[in-house]
CSV table of N, CA, C and O in Angstrom, one decimal:
chain,number,residue,atom,x,y,z
U,231,MET,N,9.5,-0.5,-11.7
U,231,MET,CA,8.8,-1.7,-11.3
U,231,MET,C,8.6,-1.6,-9.8
U,231,MET,O,9.5,-1.3,-9.1
U,232,SER,N,7.3,-2.0,-9.4
U,232,SER,CA,7.0,-1.9,-8.0
U,232,SER,C,6.0,-3.0,-7.6
U,232,SER,O,5.3,-3.5,-8.5
U,233,TRP,N,6.0,-3.3,-6.3
U,233,TRP,CA,4.9,-4.1,-5.8
U,233,TRP,C,3.8,-3.1,-5.4
U,233,TRP,O,4.1,-2.2,-4.6
U,234,ASP,N,2.6,-3.3,-5.9
U,234,ASP,CA,1.5,-2.3,-5.7
U,234,ASP,C,0.5,-2.8,-4.7
U,234,ASP,O,0.0,-4.0,-4.8
U,235,VAL,N,0.2,-2.0,-3.7
U,235,VAL,CA,-0.8,-2.3,-2.7
U,235,VAL,C,-1.8,-1.1,-2.6
U,235,VAL,O,-1.4,0.0,-2.4
U,236,LEU,N,-3.1,-1.5,-2.7
U,236,LEU,CA,-4.1,-0.5,-2.7
U,236,LEU,C,-4.8,-0.5,-1.3
U,236,LEU,O,-5.3,-1.6,-0.9
U,237,ILE,N,-4.9,0.6,-0.6
U,237,ILE,CA,-5.5,0.7,0.7
U,237,ILE,C,-6.9,1.4,0.5
U,237,ILE,O,-7.0,2.5,0.0
U,238,PHE,N,-7.9,0.7,0.9
U,238,PHE,CA,-9.3,1.3,0.9
U,238,PHE,C,-10.2,0.5,1.9
U,238,PHE,O,-9.8,-0.5,2.4
U,239,HIS,N,-11.3,1.1,2.1
U,239,HIS,CA,-12.3,0.3,3.0
U,239,HIS,C,-13.0,-0.7,2.2
U,239,HIS,O,-13.6,-0.5,1.2
U,240,ALA,N,-12.7,-2.0,2.6
U,240,ALA,CA,-13.3,-3.1,1.9
U,240,ALA,C,-14.1,-4.0,2.9
U,240,ALA,O,-13.8,-3.9,4.1
U,241,PRO,N,-15.0,-4.8,2.5
U,241,PRO,CA,-15.8,-5.6,3.4
U,241,PRO,C,-14.8,-6.5,4.2
U,241,PRO,O,-13.9,-7.1,3.6
U,242,ALA,N,-15.1,-6.7,5.5
U,242,ALA,CA,-14.2,-7.4,6.4
U,242,ALA,C,-14.2,-8.9,6.0
U,242,ALA,O,-13.2,-9.6,6.2
U,243,ASP,N,-15.3,-9.4,5.4
U,243,ASP,CA,-15.4,-10.8,5.1
U,243,ASP,C,-14.8,-11.2,3.7
U,243,ASP,O,-14.7,-12.4,3.4
U,244,ALA,N,-14.3,-10.2,3.0
U,244,ALA,CA,-13.7,-10.5,1.6
U,244,ALA,C,-12.3,-10.9,1.8
U,244,ALA,O,-11.5,-10.1,2.4
U,245,GLY,N,-11.9,-12.1,1.3
U,245,GLY,CA,-10.5,-12.5,1.3
U,245,GLY,C,-9.8,-12.0,0.1
U,245,GLY,O,-8.5,-12.0,0.0
U,246,SER,N,-10.5,-11.7,-1.0
U,246,SER,CA,-9.9,-11.3,-2.2
U,246,SER,C,-10.9,-10.3,-2.9
U,246,SER,O,-12.1,-10.2,-2.5
U,247,VAL,N,-10.4,-9.7,-4.0
U,247,VAL,CA,-11.2,-8.8,-4.7
U,247,VAL,C,-12.4,-9.5,-5.4
U,247,VAL,O,-13.5,-9.0,-5.6
U,248,ASP,N,-12.2,-10.8,-5.7
U,248,ASP,CA,-13.3,-11.6,-6.3
U,248,ASP,C,-14.4,-11.8,-5.4
U,248,ASP,O,-15.5,-12.1,-5.9
U,249,GLN,N,-14.2,-11.7,-4.1
U,249,GLN,CA,-15.3,-11.9,-3.1
U,249,GLN,C,-16.0,-10.7,-2.7
U,249,GLN,O,-16.9,-10.7,-1.8
U,250,MET,N,-15.7,-9.6,-3.4
U,250,MET,CA,-16.4,-8.3,-3.1
U,250,MET,C,-17.7,-8.2,-4.0
U,250,MET,O,-17.6,-8.6,-5.1
U,251,PRO,N,-18.7,-7.6,-3.4
U,251,PRO,CA,-19.9,-7.4,-4.3
U,251,PRO,C,-19.6,-6.5,-5.4
U,251,PRO,O,-18.8,-5.5,-5.3
U,252,GLU,N,-20.1,-6.7,-6.6
U,252,GLU,CA,-19.8,-6.0,-7.8
U,252,GLU,C,-20.2,-4.5,-7.6
U,252,GLU,O,-19.6,-3.6,-8.2
U,253,ASP,N,-21.3,-4.2,-6.9
U,253,ASP,CA,-21.8,-2.9,-6.7
U,253,ASP,C,-21.2,-2.2,-5.5
U,253,ASP,O,-21.7,-1.1,-5.1
U,254,PHE,N,-20.1,-2.7,-4.9
U,254,PHE,CA,-19.6,-2.2,-3.7
U,254,PHE,C,-19.0,-0.8,-3.9
U,254,PHE,O,-18.2,-0.6,-4.9
U,255,ASP,N,-19.3,0.2,-3.1
U,255,ASP,CA,-18.8,1.5,-3.2
U,255,ASP,C,-18.2,1.9,-1.9
U,255,ASP,O,-18.9,2.2,-0.9
U,256,PRO,N,-16.9,1.8,-1.8
U,256,PRO,CA,-16.2,1.9,-0.5
U,256,PRO,C,-16.3,3.4,0.1
U,256,PRO,O,-16.3,4.3,-0.7
U,257,PRO,N,-16.5,3.4,1.4
U,257,PRO,CA,-16.5,4.8,2.0
U,257,PRO,C,-15.1,5.3,2.0
U,257,PRO,O,-14.2,4.6,1.9
U,258,PRO,N,-15.0,6.7,2.1
U,258,PRO,CA,-13.6,7.2,2.1
U,258,PRO,C,-12.8,6.9,3.3
U,258,PRO,O,-13.4,6.6,4.4
U,259,LEU,N,-11.5,7.0,3.2
U,259,LEU,CA,-10.6,6.8,4.4
U,259,LEU,C,-10.7,8.0,5.3
U,259,LEU,O,-10.4,7.9,6.5
U,260,GLY,N,-11.1,9.2,4.8
U,260,GLY,CA,-11.2,10.4,5.6
U,260,GLY,C,-10.9,11.6,4.7
U,260,GLY,O,-10.7,11.5,3.5
U,261,THR,N,-11.0,12.8,5.3
U,261,THR,CA,-10.6,14.0,4.6
U,261,THR,C,-9.1,14.0,4.3
U,261,THR,O,-8.4,13.3,5.0
U,262,GLY,N,-8.8,14.7,3.3
U,262,GLY,CA,-7.3,14.8,2.9
U,262,GLY,C,-6.5,15.3,4.1
U,262,GLY,O,-5.5,14.6,4.4
U,263,PRO,N,-6.8,16.4,4.8
U,263,PRO,CA,-6.0,16.8,5.9
U,263,PRO,C,-5.9,15.8,7.0
U,263,PRO,O,-4.9,15.6,7.6
U,264,ASP,N,-7.0,15.1,7.3
U,264,ASP,CA,-7.1,14.1,8.4
U,264,ASP,C,-6.2,12.9,8.0
U,264,ASP,O,-5.4,12.4,8.9
U,265,VAL,N,-6.3,12.4,6.8
U,265,VAL,CA,-5.5,11.3,6.4
U,265,VAL,C,-4.0,11.6,6.5
U,265,VAL,O,-3.2,10.8,7.0
U,266,ARG,N,-3.7,12.8,6.0
U,266,ARG,CA,-2.2,13.2,6.0
U,266,ARG,C,-1.7,13.3,7.4
U,266,ARG,O,-0.6,13.0,7.8
U,267,ARG,N,-2.6,13.9,8.3
U,267,ARG,CA,-2.2,14.0,9.7
U,267,ARG,C,-2.0,12.7,10.4
U,267,ARG,O,-1.0,12.5,11.1
U,268,ARG,N,-2.9,11.7,10.1
U,268,ARG,CA,-2.7,10.4,10.7
U,268,ARG,C,-1.4,9.7,10.2
U,268,ARG,O,-0.7,9.1,11.0
U,269,LEU,N,-1.1,9.9,8.9
U,269,LEU,CA,0.1,9.3,8.4
U,269,LEU,C,1.3,10.0,9.0
U,269,LEU,O,2.3,9.3,9.4
U,270,ARG,N,1.3,11.3,9.1
U,270,ARG,CA,2.5,12.0,9.7
U,270,ARG,C,2.7,11.6,11.2
U,270,ARG,O,3.8,11.4,11.7
U,271,ASP,N,1.6,11.5,11.9
U,271,ASP,CA,1.6,11.1,13.3
U,271,ASP,C,2.2,9.7,13.6
U,271,ASP,O,2.8,9.4,14.6
U,272,ASN,N,2.0,8.8,12.6
U,272,ASN,CA,2.5,7.4,12.8
U,272,ASN,C,3.7,7.0,12.0
U,272,ASN,O,4.2,5.9,12.2
U,273,LEU,N,4.2,7.9,11.1
U,273,LEU,CA,5.3,7.6,10.3
U,273,LEU,C,6.2,8.8,10.3
U,273,LEU,O,6.2,9.7,9.4
U,274,GLN,N,7.1,9.0,11.3
U,274,GLN,CA,7.9,10.2,11.5
U,274,GLN,C,8.8,10.5,10.3
U,274,GLN,O,9.1,11.6,10.1
U,275,ASP,N,9.2,9.5,9.6
U,275,ASP,CA,10.1,9.7,8.4
U,275,ASP,C,9.4,10.0,7.1
U,275,ASP,O,10.1,10.1,6.1
U,276,LEU,N,8.1,10.1,7.2
U,276,LEU,CA,7.3,10.3,5.9
U,276,LEU,C,7.5,11.7,5.4
U,276,LEU,O,7.4,12.6,6.1
U,277,ASP,N,7.9,11.8,4.1
U,277,ASP,CA,8.0,13.0,3.4
U,277,ASP,C,6.7,13.3,2.7
U,277,ASP,O,6.4,12.7,1.8
U,278,LEU,N,6.0,14.4,3.2
U,278,LEU,CA,4.8,14.8,2.5
U,278,LEU,C,4.9,16.2,2.0
U,278,LEU,O,4.0,17.0,2.0
U,279,SER,N,6.1,16.6,1.6
U,279,SER,CA,6.4,17.9,1.0
U,279,SER,C,5.5,18.1,-0.2
U,279,SER,O,5.1,19.2,-0.5
U,280,ASP,N,5.1,17.0,-0.9
U,280,ASP,CA,4.1,17.1,-2.0
U,280,ASP,C,2.9,16.3,-1.4
U,280,ASP,O,3.0,15.1,-1.2
U,281,PRO,N,1.9,17.0,-0.9
U,281,PRO,CA,0.8,16.3,-0.2
U,281,PRO,C,0.1,15.2,-1.0
U,281,PRO,O,-0.6,14.4,-0.4
U,282,GLU,N,0.3,15.2,-2.3
U,282,GLU,CA,-0.4,14.2,-3.1
U,282,GLU,C,0.5,12.9,-3.2
U,282,GLU,O,-0.1,11.8,-3.5
U,283,TRP,N,1.8,13.0,-3.0
U,283,TRP,CA,2.7,11.9,-3.1
U,283,TRP,C,3.6,11.9,-1.9
U,283,TRP,O,4.5,12.7,-1.8
U,284,GLY,N,3.4,10.9,-1.0
U,284,GLY,CA,4.3,10.7,0.1
U,284,GLY,C,5.5,9.8,-0.2
U,284,GLY,O,5.3,9.0,-1.1
U,285,HIS,N,6.6,10.0,0.5
U,285,HIS,CA,7.8,9.1,0.2
U,285,HIS,C,8.3,8.7,1.6
U,285,HIS,O,8.4,9.5,2.5
U,286,LEU,N,8.6,7.4,1.7
U,286,LEU,CA,9.1,6.8,2.9
U,286,LEU,C,10.2,5.9,2.5
U,286,LEU,O,10.1,5.0,1.6
U,287,VAL,N,11.4,6.1,3.1
U,287,VAL,CA,12.6,5.4,2.7
U,287,VAL,C,13.1,4.6,3.9
U,287,VAL,O,13.3,5.2,5.0
U,288,GLY,N,13.3,3.3,3.7
U,288,GLY,CA,13.9,2.4,4.7
U,288,GLY,C,15.3,2.0,4.3
U,288,GLY,O,15.8,2.5,3.3
U,289,PRO,N,15.9,1.1,5.1
U,289,PRO,CA,17.2,0.7,4.8
U,289,PRO,C,17.4,0.0,3.5
U,289,PRO,O,18.5,0.1,2.9
U,290,THR,N,16.4,-0.8,3.1
U,290,THR,CA,16.5,-1.6,1.8
U,290,THR,C,15.3,-1.4,0.9
U,290,THR,O,15.2,-2.2,-0.1
U,291,TRP,N,14.5,-0.5,1.2
U,291,TRP,CA,13.2,-0.3,0.5
U,291,TRP,C,12.8,1.2,0.4
U,291,TRP,O,13.3,2.0,1.1
U,292,HIS,N,11.8,1.4,-0.5
U,292,HIS,CA,11.3,2.8,-0.7
U,292,HIS,C,9.8,2.6,-1.0
U,292,HIS,O,9.4,1.8,-1.8
U,293,ILE,N,8.9,3.4,-0.3
U,293,ILE,CA,7.5,3.3,-0.6
U,293,ILE,C,7.1,4.7,-1.0
U,293,ILE,O,7.3,5.7,-0.4
U,294,GLU,N,6.4,4.8,-2.2
U,294,GLU,CA,5.7,6.0,-2.6
U,294,GLU,C,4.2,5.8,-2.3
U,294,GLU,O,3.6,4.7,-2.5
U,295,LEU,N,3.6,6.8,-1.7
U,295,LEU,CA,2.2,6.8,-1.3
U,295,LEU,C,1.5,7.7,-2.2
U,295,LEU,O,1.7,9.0,-2.1
U,296,ASN,N,0.6,7.2,-3.1
U,296,ASN,CA,-0.2,8.1,-4.0
U,296,ASN,C,-1.5,8.3,-3.2
U,296,ASN,O,-2.4,7.5,-3.2
U,297,ILE,N,-1.5,9.5,-2.6
U,297,ILE,CA,-2.7,9.9,-1.8
U,297,ILE,C,-3.7,10.7,-2.7
U,297,ILE,O,-4.9,10.6,-2.5
U,298,GLY,N,-3.2,11.3,-3.7
U,298,GLY,CA,-4.0,12.0,-4.7
U,298,GLY,C,-4.5,13.4,-4.1
U,298,GLY,O,-4.1,13.8,-3.0
U,299,SER,N,-5.3,14.1,-5.0
U,299,SER,CA,-5.7,15.4,-4.6
U,299,SER,C,-7.2,15.5,-4.2
U,299,SER,O,-7.7,16.5,-3.9
U,300,HIS,N,-7.9,14.3,-4.3
U,300,HIS,CA,-9.3,14.3,-4.0
U,300,HIS,C,-9.5,14.5,-2.5
U,300,HIS,O,-8.7,14.0,-1.7
U,301,ASP,N,-10.6,15.1,-2.2
U,301,ASP,CA,-11.0,15.3,-0.8
U,301,ASP,C,-12.5,15.0,-0.7
U,301,ASP,O,-13.3,15.7,-1.4
U,302,PRO,N,-12.9,13.9,-0.1
U,302,PRO,CA,-12.1,13.1,0.8
U,302,PRO,C,-11.3,12.1,0.0
U,302,PRO,O,-11.4,11.9,-1.2
U,303,VAL,N,-10.4,11.4,0.7
U,303,VAL,CA,-9.4,10.4,0.2
U,303,VAL,C,-10.2,9.1,0.2
U,303,VAL,O,-10.5,8.6,1.2
U,304,ASP,N,-10.4,8.6,-1.0
U,304,ASP,CA,-11.0,7.3,-1.2
U,304,ASP,C,-10.1,6.1,-1.0
U,304,ASP,O,-10.5,5.0,-0.5
U,305,SER,N,-8.9,6.3,-1.4
U,305,SER,CA,-7.9,5.2,-1.4
U,305,SER,C,-6.5,5.7,-1.4
U,305,SER,O,-6.3,6.9,-1.8
U,306,ILE,N,-5.5,4.9,-1.1
U,306,ILE,CA,-4.1,5.2,-1.2
U,306,ILE,C,-3.4,4.1,-1.9
U,306,ILE,O,-3.6,2.9,-1.5
U,307,MET,N,-2.7,4.3,-2.9
U,307,MET,CA,-1.9,3.3,-3.6
U,307,MET,C,-0.4,3.4,-3.1
U,307,MET,O,0.2,4.5,-3.2
U,308,LEU,N,0.1,2.3,-2.7
U,308,LEU,CA,1.5,2.2,-2.3
U,308,LEU,C,2.3,1.5,-3.4
U,308,LEU,O,1.9,0.5,-4.0
U,309,TYR,N,3.4,2.1,-3.8
U,309,TYR,CA,4.3,1.6,-4.8
U,309,TYR,C,5.6,1.2,-4.0
U,309,TYR,O,6.3,2.1,-3.6
U,310,VAL,N,5.8,-0.1,-3.8
U,310,VAL,CA,6.9,-0.5,-2.9
U,310,VAL,C,8.0,-1.1,-3.8
U,310,VAL,O,7.8,-1.9,-4.6
U,311,ARG,N,9.2,-0.6,-3.5
U,311,ARG,CA,10.4,-1.0,-4.3
U,311,ARG,C,11.5,-1.4,-3.3
U,311,ARG,O,11.5,-1.0,-2.2
U,312,GLY,N,12.4,-2.3,-3.8
U,312,GLY,CA,13.5,-2.7,-2.9
U,312,GLY,C,13.3,-4.1,-2.5
U,312,GLY,O,12.9,-5.0,-3.2
U,313,GLY,N,13.7,-4.4,-1.3
U,313,GLY,CA,13.7,-5.8,-0.7
U,313,GLY,C,13.7,-5.8,0.8
U,313,GLY,O,13.8,-4.7,1.4
U,314,GLY,N,13.5,-7.0,1.3
U,314,GLY,CA,13.5,-7.1,2.8
U,314,GLY,C,12.1,-7.2,3.3
U,314,GLY,O,11.2,-6.4,3.0
U,315,ASP,N,11.9,-8.1,4.2
U,315,ASP,CA,10.5,-8.3,4.8
U,315,ASP,C,10.2,-7.3,5.8
U,315,ASP,O,9.0,-7.2,6.2
U,316,ASP,N,11.1,-6.5,6.3
U,316,ASP,CA,10.8,-5.4,7.3
U,316,ASP,C,9.8,-4.4,6.7
U,316,ASP,O,9.1,-3.7,7.4
U,317,VAL,N,9.7,-4.3,5.4
U,317,VAL,CA,8.8,-3.3,4.8
U,317,VAL,C,7.4,-3.8,5.0
U,317,VAL,O,6.5,-2.9,5.0
U,318,LEU,N,7.1,-5.0,5.2
U,318,LEU,CA,5.7,-5.5,5.4
U,318,LEU,C,5.1,-4.9,6.7
U,318,LEU,O,3.9,-4.6,6.7
U,319,ALA,N,6.0,-4.8,7.7
U,319,ALA,CA,5.5,-4.1,9.0
U,319,ALA,C,5.2,-2.7,8.7
U,319,ALA,O,4.2,-2.1,9.3
U,320,VAL,N,5.9,-2.0,7.9
U,320,VAL,CA,5.6,-0.6,7.6
U,320,VAL,C,4.3,-0.5,6.8
U,320,VAL,O,3.5,0.4,7.1
U,321,VAL,N,4.1,-1.4,5.8
U,321,VAL,CA,2.9,-1.4,5.1
U,321,VAL,C,1.7,-1.5,6.1
U,321,VAL,O,0.7,-0.8,6.0
U,322,ALA,N,1.8,-2.5,7.0
U,322,ALA,CA,0.8,-2.7,8.0
U,322,ALA,C,0.6,-1.5,8.9
U,322,ALA,O,-0.6,-1.1,9.2
U,323,ARG,N,1.7,-0.7,9.2
U,323,ARG,CA,1.5,0.5,10.0
U,323,ARG,C,0.8,1.6,9.2
U,323,ARG,O,0.0,2.3,9.8
U,324,ILE,N,1.1,1.7,7.9
U,324,ILE,CA,0.4,2.6,7.1
U,324,ILE,C,-1.1,2.3,7.1
U,324,ILE,O,-2.0,3.2,7.3
U,325,VAL,N,-1.5,1.1,6.9
U,325,VAL,CA,-2.9,0.6,6.9
U,325,VAL,C,-3.5,1.0,8.2
U,325,VAL,O,-4.6,1.5,8.3
U,326,ALA,N,-2.9,0.6,9.3
U,326,ALA,CA,-3.4,0.9,10.7
U,326,ALA,C,-3.6,2.4,10.9
U,326,ALA,O,-4.5,2.8,11.6
U,327,SER,N,-2.7,3.2,10.3
U,327,SER,CA,-2.8,4.7,10.4
U,327,SER,C,-4.1,5.3,9.8
U,327,SER,O,-4.7,6.2,10.3
U,328,VAL,N,-4.4,4.8,8.6
U,328,VAL,CA,-5.5,5.4,7.8
U,328,VAL,C,-6.8,4.5,7.8
U,328,VAL,O,-7.8,5.0,7.4
U,329,GLY,N,-6.7,3.3,8.3
U,329,GLY,CA,-7.9,2.5,8.3
U,329,GLY,C,-8.0,1.7,7.0
U,329,GLY,O,-7.2,1.9,6.1
U,330,GLY,N,-9.0,1.0,6.9
U,330,GLY,CA,-9.2,0.2,5.6
U,330,GLY,C,-8.4,-1.1,5.6
U,330,GLY,O,-8.0,-1.5,6.6
U,331,ARG,N,-8.3,-1.6,4.4
U,331,ARG,CA,-7.6,-2.9,4.2
U,331,ARG,C,-6.6,-2.7,3.1
U,331,ARG,O,-6.8,-1.8,2.2
U,332,ALA,N,-5.6,-3.6,3.0
U,332,ALA,CA,-4.6,-3.5,2.0
U,332,ALA,C,-4.8,-4.6,1.0
U,332,ALA,O,-4.8,-5.8,1.4
U,333,LEU,N,-5.0,-4.3,-0.3
U,333,LEU,CA,-5.1,-5.3,-1.4
U,333,LEU,C,-3.8,-5.4,-2.1
U,333,LEU,O,-3.3,-4.4,-2.6
U,334,ASP,N,-3.3,-6.6,-2.2
U,334,ASP,CA,-2.1,-6.9,-3.0
U,334,ASP,C,-2.6,-7.0,-4.4
U,334,ASP,O,-3.3,-7.9,-4.8
U,335,VAL,N,-2.3,-5.9,-5.2
U,335,VAL,CA,-2.8,-5.8,-6.6
U,335,VAL,C,-2.3,-7.0,-7.4
U,335,VAL,O,-2.9,-7.5,-8.3
U,336,SER,N,-1.1,-7.6,-7.1
U,336,SER,CA,-0.5,-8.6,-7.9
U,336,SER,C,-1.3,-10.0,-7.7
U,336,SER,O,-1.3,-10.8,-8.6
U,337,THR,N,-1.8,-10.2,-6.6
U,337,THR,CA,-2.5,-11.5,-6.3
U,337,THR,C,-4.0,-11.3,-6.2
U,337,THR,O,-4.8,-12.3,-6.3
U,338,GLY,N,-4.5,-10.1,-6.0
U,338,GLY,CA,-5.9,-9.8,-5.8
U,338,GLY,C,-6.4,-10.2,-4.4
U,338,GLY,O,-7.6,-10.2,-4.2
U,339,GLU,N,-5.5,-10.5,-3.5
U,339,GLU,CA,-5.9,-10.9,-2.2
U,339,GLU,C,-5.6,-9.8,-1.2
U,339,GLU,O,-4.6,-9.0,-1.3
U,340,PHE,N,-6.4,-9.7,-0.1
U,340,PHE,CA,-6.1,-8.7,1.0
U,340,PHE,C,-5.0,-9.2,1.9
U,340,PHE,O,-5.0,-10.4,2.2
U,341,LEU,N,-4.2,-8.3,2.3
U,341,LEU,CA,-3.1,-8.7,3.2
U,341,LEU,C,-3.7,-8.9,4.6
U,341,LEU,O,-4.5,-8.1,5.0
U,342,THR,N,-3.3,-9.9,5.3
U,342,THR,CA,-3.8,-10.2,6.6
U,342,THR,C,-2.7,-10.2,7.7
U,342,THR,O,-3.0,-10.4,8.8
U,343,GLY,N,-1.4,-10.2,7.3
U,343,GLY,CA,-0.3,-10.3,8.2
U,343,GLY,C,0.2,-11.7,8.4
U,343,GLY,O,1.1,-11.9,9.1
U,344,GLU,N,-0.5,-12.6,7.7
U,344,GLU,CA,-0.1,-14.0,7.8
U,344,GLU,C,1.1,-14.2,6.9
U,344,GLU,O,1.3,-13.6,5.9
U,345,PRO,N,2.0,-15.2,7.3
U,345,PRO,CA,3.2,-15.4,6.5
U,345,PRO,C,2.9,-15.7,5.0
U,345,PRO,O,3.7,-15.4,4.1
U,346,THR,N,1.8,-16.4,4.8
U,346,THR,CA,1.5,-16.8,3.4
U,346,THR,C,1.1,-15.5,2.6
U,346,THR,O,1.1,-15.6,1.4
U,347,GLN,N,0.8,-14.4,3.2
U,347,GLN,CA,0.5,-13.2,2.5
U,347,GLN,C,1.7,-12.5,1.9
U,347,GLN,O,1.5,-11.5,1.3
U,348,THR,N,2.8,-13.0,2.2
U,348,THR,CA,4.0,-12.4,1.6
U,348,THR,C,4.3,-12.9,0.2
U,348,THR,O,5.3,-12.5,-0.4
U,349,VAL,N,3.4,-13.7,-0.3
U,349,VAL,CA,3.6,-14.3,-1.7
U,349,VAL,C,3.8,-13.2,-2.7
U,349,VAL,O,4.7,-13.2,-3.6
U,350,GLY,N,2.9,-12.2,-2.7
U,350,GLY,CA,3.0,-11.1,-3.7
U,350,GLY,C,4.3,-10.3,-3.6
U,350,GLY,O,4.9,-10.0,-4.6
U,351,TRP,N,4.7,-10.0,-2.3
U,351,TRP,CA,6.0,-9.3,-2.1
U,351,TRP,C,7.2,-10.1,-2.6
U,351,TRP,O,8.0,-9.6,-3.3
U,352,HIS,N,7.2,-11.4,-2.2
U,352,HIS,CA,8.3,-12.2,-2.6
U,352,HIS,C,8.3,-12.5,-4.1
U,352,HIS,O,9.3,-12.5,-4.7
U,353,GLY,N,7.1,-12.7,-4.6
U,353,GLY,CA,6.9,-12.9,-6.1
U,353,GLY,C,7.4,-11.7,-6.9
U,353,GLY,O,8.1,-11.9,-7.9
U,354,PHE,N,7.1,-10.5,-6.4
U,354,PHE,CA,7.6,-9.3,-7.1
U,354,PHE,C,9.1,-9.3,-7.1
U,354,PHE,O,9.7,-9.0,-8.1
U,355,GLN,N,9.7,-9.6,-5.9
U,355,GLN,CA,11.2,-9.5,-5.9
U,355,GLN,C,11.8,-10.6,-6.8
U,355,GLN,O,12.8,-10.3,-7.5
U,356,GLN,N,11.2,-11.8,-6.8
U,356,GLN,CA,11.8,-12.8,-7.7
U,356,GLN,C,11.6,-12.4,-9.2
U,356,GLN,O,12.6,-12.6,-10.0
U,357,TYR,N,10.5,-11.9,-9.5
U,357,TYR,CA,10.2,-11.5,-10.9
U,357,TYR,C,11.2,-10.3,-11.3
U,357,TYR,O,11.8,-10.4,-12.4
U,358,ARG,N,11.3,-9.3,-10.4
U,358,ARG,CA,12.2,-8.2,-10.7
U,358,ARG,C,13.7,-8.7,-10.9
U,358,ARG,O,14.3,-8.3,-11.8
U,359,ASP,N,14.1,-9.6,-10.0
U,359,ASP,CA,15.5,-10.1,-10.1
U,359,ASP,C,15.7,-10.9,-11.3
U,359,ASP,O,16.8,-10.8,-11.9
U,360,GLN,N,14.7,-11.7,-11.7
U,360,GLN,CA,14.8,-12.4,-13.0
U,360,GLN,C,14.9,-11.5,-14.2
U,360,GLN,O,15.8,-11.7,-15.0
U,361,ILE,N,14.1,-10.4,-14.2
U,361,ILE,CA,14.2,-9.5,-15.3
U,361,ILE,C,15.5,-8.8,-15.3
U,361,ILE,O,16.2,-8.6,-16.4
U,362,LEU,N,16.0,-8.4,-14.2
U,362,LEU,CA,17.3,-7.7,-14.1
U,362,LEU,C,18.5,-8.6,-14.5
U,362,LEU,O,19.4,-8.2,-15.1
U,363,ARG,N,18.4,-9.9,-14.1
U,363,ARG,CA,19.5,-10.8,-14.6
U,363,ARG,C,19.4,-11.0,-16.1
U,363,ARG,O,20.5,-11.2,-16.7
U,364,GLY,N,18.3,-11.0,-16.6
U,364,GLY,CA,18.1,-11.2,-18.1
U,364,GLY,C,18.5,-10.0,-18.9
U,364,GLY,O,18.8,-10.2,-20.1
U,365,SER,N,18.7,-8.8,-18.3
U,365,SER,CA,19.1,-7.7,-19.1
U,365,SER,C,20.5,-7.5,-19.3
U,365,SER,O,21.3,-7.9,-18.6
């Protein structure tokens, strides 16, 4: 179970996926080698031993980066597990590294860095904890 965040080039004026044109075709984030270089340059602890799947581990969280094998790279899916709000700054750093915008898949809204944008992350943690308590 993870909190999923999709990074891709989206229109700057869209606040959610519902506000995007139906025929929108996002430009790529860049070539595979360039995207991976930018990630390595900005995230020293990033493990890219498998160039299609990056791994980043923090004190209370873990992020898997599904970069894929396509060249150019159209998008990156982040699978965030664990807890703690410090992971939000890391997600923002990943987005800044590759460009584009981050879509919170659970809410359908783009992350903006505003405190209200943590709803998806906090909601994921609450749901996960509820499921684990029930088992």
